[in-house]
Amino acid sequence: MTAHVVVEGAMDEALIRPILSAAGIGDARFYVANGKSAAVSTARSLLVSNRSPVAIVVDADSYDPRAVSEHESTYNYLLGMASSPERFRLFSAIPEIEAVLFSDPALLERITGVEMTDEDKTEAKYRPKHVLDRLIAKGVPGKTLPILLANFNNEDFQRLSKHPLMRSLVEFLRIPAASC
């Protein structure tokens, strides 16, 4: 059984797919939604229509533990109405999926050609997408995240797979389908 991964947008898939592949998860089927609500709706449809495990990866859009917990509770409740909890898992990128890239500053600096300041590193904890956009504009104007990711090699993606969110996602997707 192929596992399903539902993400908020195309940029999320562009980042997550090669990380999963580098971690040995090459057969996951991706569904790109347009935002959190659409991601939850897509996941609910998948849970009702098949028996495969479903991973839902969304931005928490917050660094506040209470806000993150509240959003997770709401989405888990909605998903739980469609299926038993062992068949799905919600993964919240805190605060945004781009934070995965900042887990390896040397890699990010190499690929953008911009040395991050201490201010960049601090701001990236709270606004990683904004800082990433600024670094890209400064180092490689006119480029986009998918174009930059094309310059990563398998080892680069393996390094990113060590981020706690990615490790958890990989572990969930490795669960035998029979247990779902």
GROMACS .gro file of N, CA and C in nm:
model
  540
    1MET      N    1   0.084  -0.118   0.000
    1MET     CA    2   0.000   0.000   0.000
    1MET      C    3   0.088   0.125   0.000
    2THR      N    4   0.057   0.215  -0.087
    2THR     CA    5   0.131   0.340  -0.095
    2THR      C    6   0.076   0.439   0.006
    3ALA      N    7   0.164   0.500   0.080
    3ALA     CA    8   0.122   0.602   0.176
    3ALA      C    9   0.093   0.732   0.101
    4HIS      N   10   0.007   0.811   0.159
    4HIS     CA   11  -0.031   0.939   0.101
    4HIS      C   12   0.024   1.052   0.188
    5VAL      N   13   0.074   1.157   0.121
    5VAL     CA   14   0.124   1.275   0.191
    5VAL      C   15   0.049   1.394   0.136
    6VAL      N   16  -0.023   1.462   0.223
    6VAL     CA   17  -0.099   1.580   0.184
    6VAL      C   18  -0.025   1.703   0.236
    7VAL      N   19   0.001   1.798   0.147
    7VAL     CA   20   0.073   1.920   0.183
    7VAL      C   21  -0.010   2.041   0.143
    8GLU      N   22   0.027   2.155   0.200
    8GLU     CA   23  -0.048   2.278   0.173
    8GLU      C   24  -0.025   2.334   0.033
    9GLY      N   25   0.098   2.324  -0.017
    9GLY     CA   26   0.127   2.386  -0.146
    9GLY      C   27   0.240   2.318  -0.220
   10ALA      N   28   0.261   2.360  -0.343
   10ALA     CA   29   0.362   2.300  -0.431
   10ALA      C   30   0.504   2.316  -0.375
   11MET      N   31   0.533   2.428  -0.310
   11MET     CA   32   0.666   2.447  -0.253
   11MET      C   33   0.693   2.345  -0.142
   12ASP      N   34   0.589   2.312  -0.067
   12ASP     CA   35   0.604   2.212   0.039
   12ASP      C   36   0.641   2.076  -0.022
   13GLU      N   37   0.571   2.039  -0.129
   13GLU     CA   38   0.603   1.914  -0.197
   13GLU      C   39   0.745   1.917  -0.253
   14ALA      N   40   0.785   2.030  -0.313
   14ALA     CA   41   0.919   2.043  -0.372
   14ALA      C   42   1.028   2.020  -0.268
   15LEU      N   43   1.002   2.057  -0.144
   15LEU     CA   44   1.099   2.037  -0.038
   15LEU      C   45   1.089   1.897   0.023
   16ILE      N   46   0.970   1.851   0.051
   16ILE     CA   47   0.951   1.726   0.125
   16ILE      C   48   0.978   1.602   0.039
   17ARG      N   49   0.933   1.601  -0.085
   17ARG     CA   50   0.947   1.481  -0.170
   17ARG      C   51   1.092   1.432  -0.179
   18PRO      N   52   1.189   1.519  -0.213
   18PRO     CA   53   1.327   1.469  -0.223
   18PRO      C   54   1.388   1.431  -0.088
   19ILE      N   55   1.342   1.493   0.019
   19ILE     CA   56   1.391   1.454   0.152
   19ILE      C   57   1.344   1.312   0.183
   20LEU      N   58   1.217   1.284   0.156
   20LEU     CA   59   1.165   1.149   0.179
   20LEU      C   60   1.237   1.048   0.091
   21SER      N   61   1.260   1.084  -0.034
   21SER     CA   62   1.329   0.994  -0.126
   21SER      C   63   1.470   0.962  -0.075
   22ALA      N   64   1.541   1.063  -0.028
   22ALA     CA   65   1.676   1.043   0.025
   22ALA      C   66   1.675   0.956   0.151
   23ALA      N   67   1.561   0.956   0.222
   23ALA     CA   68   1.547   0.875   0.343
   23ALA      C   69   1.491   0.735   0.312
   24GLY      N   70   1.477   0.704   0.183
   24GLY     CA   71   1.430   0.572   0.143
   24GLY      C   72   1.281   0.558   0.128
   25ILE      N   73   1.209   0.670   0.128
   25ILE     CA   74   1.063   0.668   0.109
   25ILE      C   75   1.035   0.729  -0.029
   26GLY      N   76   1.045   0.648  -0.132
   26GLY     CA   77   1.029   0.700  -0.267
   26GLY      C   78   0.893   0.676  -0.327
   27ASP      N   79   0.808   0.600  -0.258
   27ASP     CA   80   0.680   0.561  -0.317
   27ASP      C   81   0.559   0.635  -0.260
   28ALA      N   82   0.580   0.739  -0.183
   28ALA     CA   83   0.467   0.814  -0.127
   28ALA      C   84   0.397   0.892  -0.238
   29ARG      N   85   0.267   0.896  -0.231
   29ARG     CA   86   0.188   0.972  -0.328
   29ARG      C   87   0.153   1.107  -0.266
   30PHE      N   88   0.186   1.215  -0.336
   30PHE     CA   89   0.165   1.350  -0.284
   30PHE      C   90   0.036   1.410  -0.338
   31TYR      N   91  -0.029   1.487  -0.252
   31TYR     CA   92  -0.148   1.563  -0.287
   31TYR      C   93  -0.123   1.706  -0.243
   32VAL      N   94  -0.127   1.797  -0.338
   32VAL     CA   95  -0.101   1.938  -0.308
   32VAL      C   96  -0.235   2.009  -0.295
   33ALA      N   97  -0.260   2.061  -0.178
   33ALA     CA   98  -0.383   2.136  -0.152
   33ALA      C   99  -0.348   2.285  -0.157
   34ASN      N  100  -0.446   2.367  -0.146
   34ASN     CA  101  -0.423   2.512  -0.141
   34ASN      C  102  -0.459   2.562  -0.003
   35GLY      N  103  -0.371   2.536   0.093
   35GLY     CA  104  -0.394   2.582   0.229
   35GLY      C  105  -0.431   2.470   0.324
   36LYS      N  106  -0.439   2.506   0.451
   36LYS     CA  107  -0.465   2.408   0.556
   36LYS      C  108  -0.603   2.344   0.546
   37SER      N  109  -0.704   2.425   0.525
   37SER     CA  110  -0.840   2.370   0.518
   37SER      C  111  -0.853   2.271   0.403
   38ALA      N  112  -0.796   2.305   0.289
   38ALA     CA  113  -0.800   2.214   0.174
   38ALA      C  114  -0.719   2.089   0.201
   39ALA      N  115  -0.609   2.102   0.274
   39ALA     CA  116  -0.527   1.985   0.307
   39ALA      C  117  -0.606   1.890   0.397
   40VAL      N  118  -0.674   1.944   0.495
   40VAL     CA  119  -0.754   1.860   0.586
   40VAL      C  120  -0.868   1.795   0.508
   41SER      N  121  -0.932   1.869   0.421
   41SER     CA  122  -1.041   1.814   0.340
   41SER      C  123  -0.992   1.702   0.249
   42THR      N  124  -0.878   1.723   0.185
   42THR     CA  125  -0.819   1.620   0.098
   42THR      C  126  -0.785   1.496   0.180
   43ALA      N  127  -0.725   1.515   0.296
   43ALA     CA  128  -0.688   1.403   0.382
   43ALA      C  129  -0.812   1.325   0.426
   44ARG      N  130  -0.917   1.396   0.462
   44ARG     CA  131  -1.041   1.329   0.503
   44ARG      C  132  -1.096   1.243   0.389
   45SER      N  133  -1.093   1.297   0.269
   45SER     CA  134  -1.140   1.220   0.152
   45SER      C  135  -1.056   1.095   0.132
   46LEU      N  136  -0.925   1.108   0.146
   46LEU     CA  137  -0.836   0.992   0.131
   46LEU      C  138  -0.862   0.888   0.240
   47LEU      N  139  -0.884   0.934   0.361
   47LEU     CA  140  -0.908   0.841   0.472
   47LEU      C  141  -1.038   0.762   0.452
   48VAL      N  142  -1.138   0.827   0.393
   48VAL     CA  143  -1.266   0.761   0.370
   48VAL      C  144  -1.258   0.665   0.251
   49SER      N  145  -1.179   0.701   0.150
   49SER     CA  146  -1.179   0.625   0.025
   49SER      C  147  -1.079   0.511   0.015
   50ASN      N  148  -0.983   0.501   0.106
   50ASN     CA  149  -0.886   0.392   0.098
   50ASN      C  150  -0.830   0.358   0.236
   51ARG      N  151  -0.748   0.254   0.243
   51ARG     CA  152  -0.695   0.206   0.371
   51ARG      C  153  -0.550   0.247   0.394
   52SER      N  154  -0.490   0.319   0.302
   52SER     CA  155  -0.350   0.358   0.314
   52SER      C  156  -0.331   0.464   0.421
   53PRO      N  157  -0.211   0.467   0.483
   53PRO     CA  158  -0.182   0.572   0.581
   53PRO      C  159  -0.175   0.709   0.513
   54VAL      N  160  -0.216   0.810   0.587
   54VAL     CA  161  -0.218   0.946   0.533
   54VAL      C  162  -0.142   1.038   0.629
   55ALA      N  163  -0.041   1.104   0.574
   55ALA     CA  164   0.035   1.205   0.650
   55ALA      C  165  -0.009   1.342   0.599
   56ILE      N  166  -0.036   1.432   0.691
   56ILE     CA  167  -0.078   1.568   0.656
   56ILE      C  168   0.028   1.661   0.713
   57VAL      N  169   0.093   1.737   0.624
   57VAL     CA  170   0.199   1.829   0.666
   57VAL      C  171   0.150   1.971   0.640
   58VAL      N  172   0.138   2.048   0.748
   58VAL     CA  173   0.092   2.187   0.737
   58VAL      C  174   0.180   2.278   0.821
   59ASP      N  175   0.184   2.403   0.783
   59ASP     CA  176   0.254   2.504   0.862
   59ASP      C  177   0.172   2.534   0.987
   60ALA      N  178   0.239   2.545   1.100
   60ALA     CA  179   0.170   2.584   1.223
   60ALA      C  180   0.140   2.733   1.220
   61ASP      N  181   0.220   2.808   1.145
   61ASP     CA  182   0.206   2.954   1.137
   61ASP      C  183   0.216   3.020   1.274
   62SER      N  184   0.283   2.953   1.364
   62SER     CA  185   0.302   3.006   1.498
   62SER      C  186   0.419   2.936   1.563
   63TYR      N  187   0.478   3.004   1.658
   63TYR     CA  188   0.583   2.946   1.740
   63TYR      C  189   0.532   2.926   1.882
   64ASP      N  190   0.411   2.974   1.907
   64ASP     CA  191   0.348   2.967   2.038
   64ASP      C  192   0.291   2.826   2.062
   65PRO      N  193   0.339   2.755   2.162
   65PRO     CA  194   0.293   2.617   2.185
   65PRO      C  195   0.142   2.605   2.203
   66ARG      N  196   0.080   2.703   2.267
   66ARG     CA  197  -0.066   2.697   2.285
   66ARG      C  198  -0.139   2.706   2.152
   67ALA      N  199  -0.094   2.797   2.066
   67ALA     CA  200  -0.158   2.813   1.935
   67ALA      C  201  -0.137   2.687   1.850
   68VAL      N  202  -0.018   2.631   1.856
   68VAL     CA  203   0.012   2.510   1.780
   68VAL      C  204  -0.076   2.395   1.830
   69SER      N  205  -0.085   2.380   1.961
   69SER     CA  206  -0.166   2.274   2.019
   69SER      C  207  -0.314   2.289   1.982
   70GLU      N  208  -0.362   2.411   1.984
   70GLU     CA  209  -0.502   2.437   1.949
   70GLU      C  210  -0.529   2.399   1.804
   71HIS      N  211  -0.441   2.440   1.714
   71HIS     CA  212  -0.462   2.408   1.573
   71HIS      C  213  -0.454   2.256   1.552
   72GLU      N  214  -0.359   2.190   1.619
   72GLU     CA  215  -0.346   2.045   1.605
   72GLU      C  216  -0.471   1.974   1.658
   73SER      N  217  -0.522   2.020   1.769
   73SER     CA  218  -0.643   1.958   1.826
   73SER      C  219  -0.761   1.969   1.731
   74THR      N  220  -0.778   2.085   1.675
   74THR     CA  221  -0.889   2.107   1.582
   74THR      C  222  -0.876   2.016   1.460
   75TYR      N  223  -0.758   2.014   1.398
   75TYR     CA  224  -0.739   1.932   1.277
   75TYR      C  225  -0.745   1.783   1.309
   76ASN      N  226  -0.689   1.742   1.421
   76ASN     CA  227  -0.697   1.600   1.457
   76ASN      C  228  -0.841   1.558   1.483
   77TYR      N  229  -0.920   1.646   1.542
   77TYR     CA  230  -1.062   1.617   1.564
   77TYR      C  231  -1.133   1.596   1.430
   78LEU      N  232  -1.110   1.689   1.336
   78LEU     CA  233  -1.173   1.679   1.205
   78LEU      C  234  -1.130   1.554   1.130
   79LEU      N  235  -1.002   1.522   1.137
   79LEU     CA  236  -0.951   1.403   1.070
   79LEU      C  237  -1.002   1.276   1.138
   80GLY      N  238  -1.010   1.280   1.270
   80GLY     CA  239  -1.059   1.166   1.346
   80GLY      C  240  -1.204   1.131   1.318
   81MET      N  241  -1.280   1.226   1.270
   81MET     CA  242  -1.419   1.200   1.233
   81MET      C  243  -1.426   1.112   1.107
   82ALA      N  244  -1.317   1.108   1.029
   82ALA     CA  245  -1.315   1.031   0.905
   82ALA      C  246  -1.247   0.896   0.920
   83SER      N  247  -1.169   0.879   1.025
   83SER     CA  248  -1.091   0.756   1.037
   83SER      C  249  -1.038   0.737   1.179
   84SER      N  250  -0.991   0.616   1.203
   84SER     CA  251  -0.925   0.591   1.331
   84SER      C  252  -0.789   0.660   1.331
   85PRO      N  253  -0.743   0.707   1.446
   85PRO     CA  254  -0.621   0.788   1.453
   85PRO      C  255  -0.493   0.717   1.410
   86GLU      N  256  -0.489   0.585   1.413
   86GLU     CA  257  -0.365   0.518   1.371
   86GLU      C  258  -0.343   0.523   1.219
   87ARG      N  259  -0.444   0.561   1.143
   87ARG     CA  260  -0.430   0.567   0.997
   87ARG      C  261  -0.379   0.701   0.946
   88PHE      N  262  -0.373   0.801   1.032
   88PHE     CA  263  -0.326   0.932   0.986
   88PHE      C  264  -0.237   0.995   1.092
   89ARG      N  265  -0.160   1.091   1.049
   89ARG     CA  266  -0.083   1.171   1.143
   89ARG      C  267  -0.070   1.311   1.086
   90LEU      N  268  -0.096   1.407   1.172
   90LEU     CA  269  -0.079   1.549   1.138
   90LEU      C  270   0.061   1.591   1.181
   91PHE      N  271   0.133   1.653   1.088
   91PHE     CA  272   0.267   1.703   1.115
   91PHE      C  273   0.264   1.854   1.100
   92SER      N  274   0.291   1.923   1.209
   92SER     CA  275   0.291   2.070   1.208
   92SER      C  276   0.433   2.121   1.196
   93ALA      N  277   0.459   2.193   1.089
   93ALA     CA  278   0.590   2.256   1.071
   93ALA      C  279   0.590   2.385   1.151
   94ILE      N  280   0.677   2.394   1.249
   94ILE     CA  281   0.679   2.509   1.340
   94ILE      C  282   0.794   2.601   1.305
   95PRO      N  283   0.769   2.724   1.271
   95PRO     CA  284   0.638   2.779   1.239
   95PRO      C  285   0.596   2.753   1.094
   96GLU      N  286   0.694   2.721   1.006
   96GLU     CA  287   0.667   2.697   0.864
   96GLU      C  288   0.763   2.589   0.813
   97ILE      N  289   0.725   2.522   0.705
   97ILE     CA  290   0.806   2.412   0.652
   97ILE      C  291   0.947   2.457   0.615
   98GLU      N  292   0.965   2.582   0.579
   98GLU     CA  293   1.097   2.633   0.542
   98GLU      C  294   1.198   2.624   0.657
   99ALA      N  295   1.147   2.606   0.780
   99ALA     CA  296   1.235   2.591   0.896
   99ALA      C  297   1.328   2.471   0.879
  100VAL      N  298   1.284   2.371   0.805
  100VAL     CA  299   1.367   2.253   0.780
  100VAL      C  300   1.500   2.294   0.717
  101LEU      N  301   1.495   2.388   0.624
  101LEU     CA  302   1.618   2.434   0.556
  101LEU      C  303   1.714   2.502   0.652
  102PHE      N  304   1.662   2.569   0.752
  102PHE     CA  305   1.746   2.642   0.847
  102PHE      C  306   1.809   2.549   0.951
  103SER      N  307   1.772   2.422   0.948
  103SER     CA  308   1.834   2.326   1.040
  103SER      C  309   1.978   2.296   0.999
  104ASP      N  310   2.014   2.335   0.878
  104ASP     CA  311   2.151   2.317   0.829
  104ASP      C  312   2.196   2.448   0.763
  105PRO      N  313   2.234   2.546   0.846
  105PRO     CA  314   2.270   2.678   0.791
  105PRO      C  315   2.382   2.673   0.687
  106ALA      N  316   2.480   2.587   0.704
  106ALA     CA  317   2.590   2.580   0.607
  106ALA      C  318   2.540   2.537   0.470
  107LEU      N  319   2.448   2.444   0.468
  107LEU     CA  320   2.389   2.400   0.342
  107LEU      C  321   2.311   2.513   0.276
  108LEU      N  322   2.233   2.583   0.355
  108LEU     CA  323   2.154   2.694   0.303
  108LEU      C  324   2.243   2.806   0.252
  109GLU      N  325   2.349   2.835   0.324
  109GLU     CA  326   2.444   2.939   0.281
  109GLU      C  327   2.512   2.898   0.151
  110ARG      N  328   2.549   2.771   0.141
  110ARG     CA  329   2.615   2.724   0.019
  110ARG      C  330   2.524   2.738  -0.103
  111ILE      N  331   2.399   2.703  -0.086
  111ILE     CA  332   2.308   2.701  -0.199
  111ILE      C  333   2.260   2.841  -0.240
  112THR      N  334   2.251   2.934  -0.142
  112THR     CA  335   2.209   3.070  -0.176
  112THR      C  336   2.327   3.161  -0.206
  113GLY      N  337   2.445   3.120  -0.158
  113GLY     CA  338   2.563   3.205  -0.178
  113GLY      C  339   2.566   3.323  -0.083
  114VAL      N  340   2.483   3.318   0.021
  114VAL     CA  341   2.475   3.428   0.117
  114VAL      C  342   2.507   3.376   0.256
  115GLU      N  343   2.601   3.442   0.323
  115GLU     CA  344   2.631   3.406   0.461
  115GLU      C  345   2.525   3.469   0.551
  116MET      N  346   2.463   3.385   0.633
  116MET     CA  347   2.357   3.436   0.720
  116MET      C  348   2.417   3.509   0.840
  117THR      N  349   2.355   3.619   0.873
  117THR     CA  350   2.394   3.694   0.992
  117THR      C  351   2.328   3.631   1.114
  118ASP      N  352   2.372   3.669   1.231
  118ASP     CA  353   2.306   3.622   1.353
  118ASP      C  354   2.161   3.666   1.355
  119GLU      N  355   2.136   3.785   1.303
  119GLU     CA  356   1.998   3.837   1.295
  119GLU      C  357   1.913   3.748   1.204
  120ASP      N  358   1.968   3.706   1.089
  120ASP     CA  359   1.896   3.616   0.999
  120ASP      C  360   1.860   3.487   1.071
  121LYS      N  361   1.957   3.431   1.142
  121LYS     CA  362   1.936   3.304   1.211
  121LYS      C  363   1.829   3.316   1.320
  122THR      N  364   1.830   3.427   1.391
  122THR     CA  365   1.729   3.449   1.494
  122THR      C  366   1.591   3.469   1.432
  123GLU      N  367   1.583   3.554   1.331
  123GLU     CA  368   1.455   3.580   1.266
  123GLU      C  369   1.399   3.455   1.200
  124ALA      N  370   1.487   3.369   1.149
  124ALA     CA  371   1.443   3.247   1.081
  124ALA      C  372   1.369   3.153   1.174
  125LYS      N  373   1.394   3.162   1.303
  125LYS     CA  374   1.321   3.078   1.399
  125LYS      C  375   1.172   3.112   1.400
  126TYR      N  376   1.140   3.236   1.370
  126TYR     CA  377   1.003   3.283   1.377
  126TYR      C  378   0.940   3.307   1.239
  127ARG      N  379   1.023   3.339   1.140
  127ARG     CA  380   0.973   3.371   1.006
  127ARG      C  381   1.065   3.310   0.900
  128PRO      N  382   1.077   3.178   0.897
  128PRO     CA  383   1.173   3.116   0.804
  128PRO      C  384   1.143   3.143   0.657
  129LYS      N  385   1.018   3.143   0.618
  129LYS     CA  386   0.985   3.169   0.478
  129LYS      C  387   1.030   3.309   0.437
  130HIS      N  388   1.005   3.406   0.521
  130HIS     CA  389   1.043   3.544   0.493
  130HIS      C  390   1.195   3.556   0.480
  131VAL      N  391   1.268   3.497   0.572
  131VAL     CA  392   1.415   3.504   0.569
  131VAL      C  393   1.468   3.429   0.447
  132LEU      N  394   1.411   3.314   0.416
  132LEU     CA  395   1.454   3.239   0.299
  132LEU      C  396   1.433   3.321   0.172
  133ASP      N  397   1.317   3.382   0.159
  133ASP     CA  398   1.290   3.467   0.042
  133ASP      C  399   1.393   3.580   0.031
  134ARG      N  400   1.427   3.638   0.144
  134ARG     CA  401   1.526   3.747   0.146
  134ARG      C  402   1.665   3.696   0.105
  135LEU      N  403   1.704   3.580   0.156
  135LEU     CA  404   1.835   3.522   0.121
  135LEU      C  405   1.841   3.488  -0.028
  136ILE      N  406   1.734   3.431  -0.079
  136ILE     CA  407   1.731   3.397  -0.222
  136ILE      C  408   1.741   3.524  -0.306
  137ALA      N  409   1.664   3.626  -0.270
  137ALA     CA  410   1.666   3.752  -0.346
  137ALA      C  411   1.804   3.817  -0.344
  138LYS      N  412   1.872   3.803  -0.231
  138LYS     CA  413   2.005   3.863  -0.216
  138LYS      C  414   2.112   3.783  -0.291
  139GLY      N  415   2.105   3.651  -0.280
  139GLY     CA  416   2.211   3.566  -0.334
  139GLY      C  417   2.191   3.521  -0.477
  140VAL      N  418   2.067   3.487  -0.511
  140VAL     CA  419   2.038   3.436  -0.644
  140VAL      C  420   1.906   3.496  -0.695
  141PRO      N  421   1.908   3.627  -0.723
  141PRO     CA  422   1.784   3.695  -0.765
  141PRO      C  423   1.717   3.625  -0.883
  142GLY      N  424   1.586   3.620  -0.876
  142GLY     CA  425   1.509   3.559  -0.983
  142GLY      C  426   1.493   3.409  -0.970
  143LYS      N  427   1.561   3.348  -0.875
  143LYS     CA  428   1.549   3.204  -0.855
  143LYS      C  429   1.434   3.175  -0.758
  144THR      N  430   1.388   3.053  -0.762
  144THR     CA  431   1.282   3.010  -0.671
  144THR      C  432   1.333   2.890  -0.590
  145LEU      N  433   1.262   2.857  -0.488
  145LEU     CA  434   1.302   2.744  -0.404
  145LEU      C  435   1.316   2.615  -0.486
  146PRO      N  436   1.221   2.579  -0.572
  146PRO     CA  437   1.241   2.455  -0.650
  146PRO      C  438   1.367   2.458  -0.737
  147ILE      N  439   1.402   2.572  -0.790
  147ILE     CA  440   1.524   2.582  -0.871
  147ILE      C  441   1.647   2.560  -0.782
  148LEU      N  442   1.646   2.620  -0.662
  148LEU     CA  443   1.757   2.599  -0.570
  148LEU      C  444   1.766   2.453  -0.525
  149LEU      N  445   1.652   2.391  -0.500
  149LEU     CA  446   1.651   2.253  -0.455
  149LEU      C  447   1.709   2.159  -0.562
  150ALA      N  448   1.698   2.199  -0.687
  150ALA     CA  449   1.755   2.118  -0.796
  150ALA      C  450   1.907   2.110  -0.785
  151ASN      N  451   1.968   2.204  -0.712
  151ASN     CA  452   2.113   2.204  -0.693
  151ASN      C  453   2.156   2.120  -0.572
  152PHE      N  454   2.061   2.070  -0.495
  152PHE     CA  455   2.093   1.984  -0.381
  152PHE      C  456   2.125   1.844  -0.434
  153ASN      N  457   2.210   1.774  -0.362
  153ASN     CA  458   2.235   1.635  -0.397
  153ASN      C  459   2.170   1.546  -0.291
  154ASN      N  460   2.177   1.415  -0.313
  154ASN     CA  461   2.113   1.321  -0.222
  154ASN      C  462   2.165   1.338  -0.078
  155GLU      N  463   2.294   1.361  -0.064
  155GLU     CA  464   2.352   1.381   0.069
  155GLU      C  465   2.292   1.504   0.138
  156ASP      N  466   2.269   1.611   0.061
  156ASP     CA  467   2.208   1.732   0.117
  156ASP      C  468   2.068   1.700   0.173
  157PHE      N  469   1.991   1.625   0.094
  157PHE     CA  470   1.856   1.590   0.139
  157PHE      C  471   1.861   1.494   0.258
  158GLN      N  472   1.960   1.407   0.262
  158GLN     CA  473   1.974   1.319   0.378
  158GLN      C  474   2.003   1.401   0.504
  159ARG      N  475   2.083   1.505   0.490
  159ARG     CA  476   2.110   1.592   0.605
  159ARG      C  477   1.982   1.659   0.652
  160LEU      N  478   1.899   1.704   0.560
  160LEU     CA  479   1.773   1.769   0.597
  160LEU      C  480   1.674   1.669   0.658
  161SER      N  481   1.688   1.542   0.622
  161SER     CA  482   1.597   1.441   0.677
  161SER      C  483   1.618   1.419   0.827
  162LYS      N  484   1.724   1.475   0.881
  162LYS     CA  485   1.751   1.464   1.025
  162LYS      C  486   1.672   1.566   1.107
  163HIS      N  487   1.609   1.662   1.040
  163HIS     CA  488   1.524   1.759   1.112
  163HIS      C  489   1.414   1.679   1.183
  164PRO      N  490   1.381   1.715   1.307
  164PRO     CA  491   1.281   1.637   1.383
  164PRO      C  492   1.148   1.615   1.310
  165LEU      N  493   1.099   1.715   1.240
  165LEU     CA  494   0.973   1.700   1.166
  165LEU      C  495   0.989   1.594   1.058
  166MET      N  496   1.098   1.600   0.985
  166MET     CA  497   1.121   1.504   0.877
  166MET      C  498   1.145   1.364   0.931
  167ARG      N  499   1.217   1.353   1.043
  167ARG     CA  500   1.239   1.221   1.105
  167ARG      C  501   1.105   1.159   1.145
  168SER      N  502   1.018   1.238   1.205
  168SER     CA  503   0.887   1.187   1.246
  168SER      C  504   0.803   1.145   1.126
  169LEU      N  505   0.809   1.225   1.021
  169LEU     CA  506   0.734   1.193   0.899
  169LEU      C  507   0.784   1.062   0.839
  170VAL      N  508   0.914   1.047   0.829
  170VAL     CA  509   0.973   0.924   0.775
  170VAL      C  510   0.932   0.804   0.861
  171GLU      N  511   0.940   0.817   0.991
  171GLU     CA  512   0.901   0.706   1.081
  171GLU      C  513   0.756   0.666   1.059
  172PHE      N  514   0.669   0.763   1.047
  172PHE     CA  515   0.527   0.732   1.025
  172PHE      C  516   0.508   0.661   0.891
  173LEU      N  517   0.574   0.709   0.788
  173LEU     CA  518   0.556   0.649   0.655
  173LEU      C  519   0.618   0.510   0.645
  174ARG      N  520   0.708   0.476   0.735
  174ARG     CA  521   0.769   0.343   0.736
  174ARG      C  522   0.683   0.241   0.811
  175ILE      N  523   0.580   0.285   0.879
  175ILE     CA  524   0.492   0.192   0.951
  175ILE      C  525   0.428   0.099   0.847
  176PRO      N  526   0.435  -0.031   0.870
  176PRO     CA  527   0.374  -0.124   0.774
  176PRO      C  528   0.226  -0.091   0.753
  177ALA      N  529   0.186  -0.095   0.628
  177ALA     CA  530   0.047  -0.062   0.593
  177ALA      C  531  -0.052  -0.152   0.665
  178ALA      N  532  -0.014  -0.275   0.696
  178ALA     CA  533  -0.105  -0.367   0.763
  178ALA      C  534  -0.147  -0.317   0.900
  179SER      N  535  -0.063  -0.233   0.963
  179SER     CA  536  -0.099  -0.183   1.096
  179SER      C  537  -0.195  -0.066   1.089
  180CYS      N  538  -0.220  -0.018   0.969
  180CYS     CA  539  -0.315   0.092   0.952
  180CYS      C  540  -0.451   0.038   0.925
   0.00000   0.00000   0.00000
